[in-house]
């Protein structure tokens, strides 16, 4: 059946509206980086699903330059939905089968990025003036760049006679959280590795004859002949006396060189508690006060992570290979869509602390003590000196070295002696 193409209505305003293929963008102002942003959009727009490539290239343009980019909003298709990128005072109103909801680019340090997977009927993007922009009548931008204060994208609709087949949702331990405010860090217990391997390698017990009779169709009685009747009866073993199949031992893991995040041996899980309500300094656990740790990563709420092991930070770091093999401890940032499932890695080598980004969309930033100048790091290991801070989305961790750790250890020792 024919498919009605998507239309892009242009709203009046002082910005720019651009369309390249299936990618539509709104820029709130024209700066020296405008041409680079438009060139990046044009370079990836010819692909079948340009959303993922566009996010990577725009991140290099926006965060790799000292020039302040203009506020913008971009809509681009991906393999499993529609990508929406917002930066600065730009809003997006999404109307779909589940109703209408709103995104605000001004609520993030970097940008707001979300993949909308449900069927979308209309997406409106424009400057945050309190009300969503309204497109001029009979406007339909097919290609190019025009002046405008936003756009209204009416998605293409294709009607078929066949009913849509329901999609079976696979059970997943890492369900996508709802878009709520970030609630901070949480500690996850380390997997032992061995128990998981035994659980996966152990086959299910062989069903007995009674269960087979229930699960299968009623068997047809065996027809006997005269020869069978004259033959002596031979006793047969029943199903109930047959031994169960023994579980096979787990397969040995082949020797492979450890990953960068696996340079430190796994230790006991970190037991964390919430910070005291009176705002006092939280004493670290005995593992954090041992001589093996070069310091600790301390959150703004007072939770301490001893730097005597490797860490994987993210919204679902337990999916990382280093955590599943018990070579690193997960640090979970809950209910924050600006944090990737695996966002950053922390390791200790030779008494020094290193951190690297895991190619996260919103990036990982570090800053020295007493400054608000944040620097985005790459996927290569970057040394984190004592006193420096790490920022992931709106969460900040501070590296407390041996000097800061000594005073805390003395306080904890005095409390135990008393």
PDB file of N, CA and C in Angstrom, residues 62-97:
ATOM      1  N   UNK A  62      30.667  19.173  19.194  1.00  0.00           N
ATOM      2  CA  UNK A  62      30.186  20.008  20.296  1.00  0.00           C
ATOM      3  C   UNK A  62      31.193  20.055  21.436  1.00  0.00           C
ATOM      4  N   UNK A  63      31.689  18.886  21.856  1.00  0.00           N
ATOM      5  CA  UNK A  63      32.535  18.822  23.042  1.00  0.00           C
ATOM      6  C   UNK A  63      34.026  18.902  22.728  1.00  0.00           C
ATOM      7  N   UNK A  64      34.390  18.819  21.468  1.00  0.00           N
ATOM      8  CA  UNK A  64      35.788  18.907  21.106  1.00  0.00           C
ATOM      9  C   UNK A  64      36.227  20.288  20.660  1.00  0.00           C
ATOM     10  N   UNK A  65      35.380  21.285  20.798  1.00  0.00           N
ATOM     11  CA  UNK A  65      35.692  22.638  20.359  1.00  0.00           C
ATOM     12  C   UNK A  65      35.514  23.607  21.524  1.00  0.00           C
ATOM     13  N   UNK A  66      36.284  24.676  21.498  1.00  0.00           N
ATOM     14  CA  UNK A  66      36.186  25.709  22.537  1.00  0.00           C
ATOM     15  C   UNK A  66      35.096  26.727  22.231  1.00  0.00           C
ATOM     16  N   UNK A  67      34.522  26.676  21.026  1.00  0.00           N
ATOM     17  CA  UNK A  67      33.473  27.612  20.629  1.00  0.00           C
ATOM     18  C   UNK A  67      32.145  27.135  21.209  1.00  0.00           C
ATOM     19  N   UNK A  68      31.398  28.045  21.807  1.00  0.00           N
ATOM     20  CA  UNK A  68      30.105  27.700  22.382  1.00  0.00           C
ATOM     21  C   UNK A  68      29.098  27.428  21.273  1.00  0.00           C
ATOM     22  N   UNK A  69      28.555  26.218  21.170  1.00  0.00           N
ATOM     23  CA  UNK A  69      27.602  25.918  20.100  1.00  0.00           C
ATOM     24  C   UNK A  69      26.238  26.528  20.403  1.00  0.00           C
ATOM     25  N   UNK A  70      25.422  26.712  19.389  1.00  0.00           N
ATOM     26  CA  UNK A  70      24.081  27.265  19.629  1.00  0.00           C
ATOM     27  C   UNK A  70      23.153  26.193  20.202  1.00  0.00           C
ATOM     28  N   UNK A  71      22.059  26.585  20.838  1.00  0.00           N
ATOM     29  CA  UNK A  71      21.051  25.591  21.236  1.00  0.00           C
ATOM     30  C   UNK A  71      20.487  24.917  19.992  1.00  0.00           C
ATOM     31  N   UNK A  72      20.252  23.610  20.079  1.00  0.00           N
ATOM     32  CA  UNK A  72      19.746  22.914  18.903  1.00  0.00           C
ATOM     33  C   UNK A  72      18.929  21.705  19.332  1.00  0.00           C
ATOM     34  N   UNK A  73      18.142  21.209  18.375  1.00  0.00           N
ATOM     35  CA  UNK A  73      17.384  19.973  18.523  1.00  0.00           C
ATOM     36  C   UNK A  73      17.414  19.216  17.210  1.00  0.00           C
ATOM     37  N   UNK A  74      17.648  17.892  17.276  1.00  0.00           N
ATOM     38  CA  UNK A  74      17.812  17.073  16.078  1.00  0.00           C
ATOM     39  C   UNK A  74      16.935  15.839  16.216  1.00  0.00           C
ATOM     40  N   UNK A  75      16.326  15.425  15.109  1.00  0.00           N
ATOM     41  CA  UNK A  75      15.558  14.184  15.020  1.00  0.00           C
ATOM     42  C   UNK A  75      16.166  13.356  13.900  1.00  0.00           C
ATOM     43  N   UNK A  76      16.515  12.081  14.201  1.00  0.00           N
ATOM     44  CA  UNK A  76      17.130  11.210  13.204  1.00  0.00           C
ATOM     45  C   UNK A  76      16.691   9.774  13.467  1.00  0.00           C
ATOM     46  N   UNK A  77      16.406   9.010  12.423  1.00  0.00           N
ATOM     47  CA  UNK A  77      15.990   7.615  12.623  1.00  0.00           C
ATOM     48  C   UNK A  77      17.165   6.728  12.998  1.00  0.00           C
ATOM     49  N   UNK A  78      16.887   5.697  13.795  1.00  0.00           N
ATOM     50  CA  UNK A  78      17.860   4.678  14.153  1.00  0.00           C
ATOM     51  C   UNK A  78      17.301   3.318  13.775  1.00  0.00           C
ATOM     52  N   UNK A  79      18.081   2.267  14.059  1.00  0.00           N
ATOM     53  CA  UNK A  79      17.645   0.918  13.702  1.00  0.00           C
ATOM     54  C   UNK A  79      16.441   0.467  14.514  1.00  0.00           C
ATOM     55  N   UNK A  80      16.252   1.021  15.719  1.00  0.00           N
ATOM     56  CA  UNK A  80      15.157   0.566  16.576  1.00  0.00           C
ATOM     57  C   UNK A  80      14.268   1.705  17.056  1.00  0.00           C
ATOM     58  N   UNK A  81      14.243   2.832  16.358  1.00  0.00           N
ATOM     59  CA  UNK A  81      13.366   3.920  16.776  1.00  0.00           C
ATOM     60  C   UNK A  81      13.779   5.248  16.165  1.00  0.00           C
ATOM     61  N   UNK A  82      13.516   6.322  16.907  1.00  0.00           N
ATOM     62  CA  UNK A  82      13.836   7.680  16.465  1.00  0.00           C
ATOM     63  C   UNK A  82      14.673   8.339  17.545  1.00  0.00           C
ATOM     64  N   UNK A  83      15.854   8.843  17.174  1.00  0.00           N
ATOM     65  CA  UNK A  83      16.750   9.516  18.108  1.00  0.00           C
ATOM     66  C   UNK A  83      16.394  10.995  18.178  1.00  0.00           C
ATOM     67  N   UNK A  84      16.310  11.521  19.411  1.00  0.00           N
ATOM     68  CA  UNK A  84      16.059  12.943  19.638  1.00  0.00           C
ATOM     69  C   UNK A  84      17.206  13.483  20.476  1.00  0.00           C
ATOM     70  N   UNK A  85      17.892  14.510  19.960  1.00  0.00           N
ATOM     71  CA  UNK A  85      18.996  15.178  20.657  1.00  0.00           C
ATOM     72  C   UNK A  85      18.591  16.616  20.932  1.00  0.00           C
ATOM     73  N   UNK A  86      18.738  17.054  22.185  1.00  0.00           N
ATOM     74  CA  UNK A  86      18.420  18.427  22.564  1.00  0.00           C
ATOM     75  C   UNK A  86      19.565  18.991  23.384  1.00  0.00           C
ATOM     76  N   UNK A  87      19.949  20.244  23.074  1.00  0.00           N
ATOM     77  CA  UNK A  87      20.990  20.919  23.850  1.00  0.00           C
ATOM     78  C   UNK A  87      20.557  22.361  24.095  1.00  0.00           C
ATOM     79  N   UNK A  88      20.661  22.794  25.350  1.00  0.00           N
ATOM     80  CA  UNK A  88      20.306  24.155  25.688  1.00  0.00           C
ATOM     81  C   UNK A  88      18.809  24.325  25.872  1.00  0.00           C
ATOM     82  N   UNK A  89      18.335  25.577  25.857  1.00  0.00           N
ATOM     83  CA  UNK A  89      16.900  25.848  26.079  1.00  0.00           C
ATOM     84  C   UNK A  89      16.053  25.489  24.861  1.00  0.00           C
ATOM     85  N   UNK A  90      15.970  24.196  24.576  1.00  0.00           N
ATOM     86  CA  UNK A  90      15.186  23.673  23.458  1.00  0.00           C
ATOM     87  C   UNK A  90      14.298  22.564  24.006  1.00  0.00           C
ATOM     88  N   UNK A  91      13.045  22.540  23.581  1.00  0.00           N
ATOM     89  CA  UNK A  91      12.109  21.526  24.058  1.00  0.00           C
ATOM     90  C   UNK A  91      11.651  20.662  22.886  1.00  0.00           C
ATOM     91  N   UNK A  92      11.190  19.454  23.225  1.00  0.00           N
ATOM     92  CA  UNK A  92      10.613  18.540  22.241  1.00  0.00           C
ATOM     93  C   UNK A  92       9.319  17.986  22.809  1.00  0.00           C
ATOM     94  N   UNK A  93       8.269  18.017  22.008  1.00  0.00           N
ATOM     95  CA  UNK A  93       6.979  17.449  22.398  1.00  0.00           C
ATOM     96  C   UNK A  93       6.694  16.271  21.477  1.00  0.00           C
ATOM     97  N   UNK A  94       6.536  15.080  22.077  1.00  0.00           N
ATOM     98  CA  UNK A  94       6.386  13.839  21.325  1.00  0.00           C
ATOM     99  C   UNK A  94       4.963  13.338  21.504  1.00  0.00           C
ATOM    100  N   UNK A  95       4.263  13.161  20.397  1.00  0.00           N
ATOM    101  CA  UNK A  95       2.902  12.646  20.429  1.00  0.00           C
ATOM    102  C   UNK A  95       2.881  11.284  19.757  1.00  0.00           C
ATOM    103  N   UNK A  96       2.512  10.256  20.527  1.00  0.00           N
ATOM    104  CA  UNK A  96       2.467   8.897  20.008  1.00  0.00           C
ATOM    105  C   UNK A  96       1.247   8.164  20.486  1.00  0.00           C
ATOM    106  N   UNK A  97       1.306   6.829  20.385  1.00  0.00           N
ATOM    107  CA  UNK A  97       0.163   6.006  20.760  1.00  0.00           C
ATOM    108  C   UNK A  97      -0.094   6.058  22.261  1.00  0.00           C
TER     109      UNK A  97
END
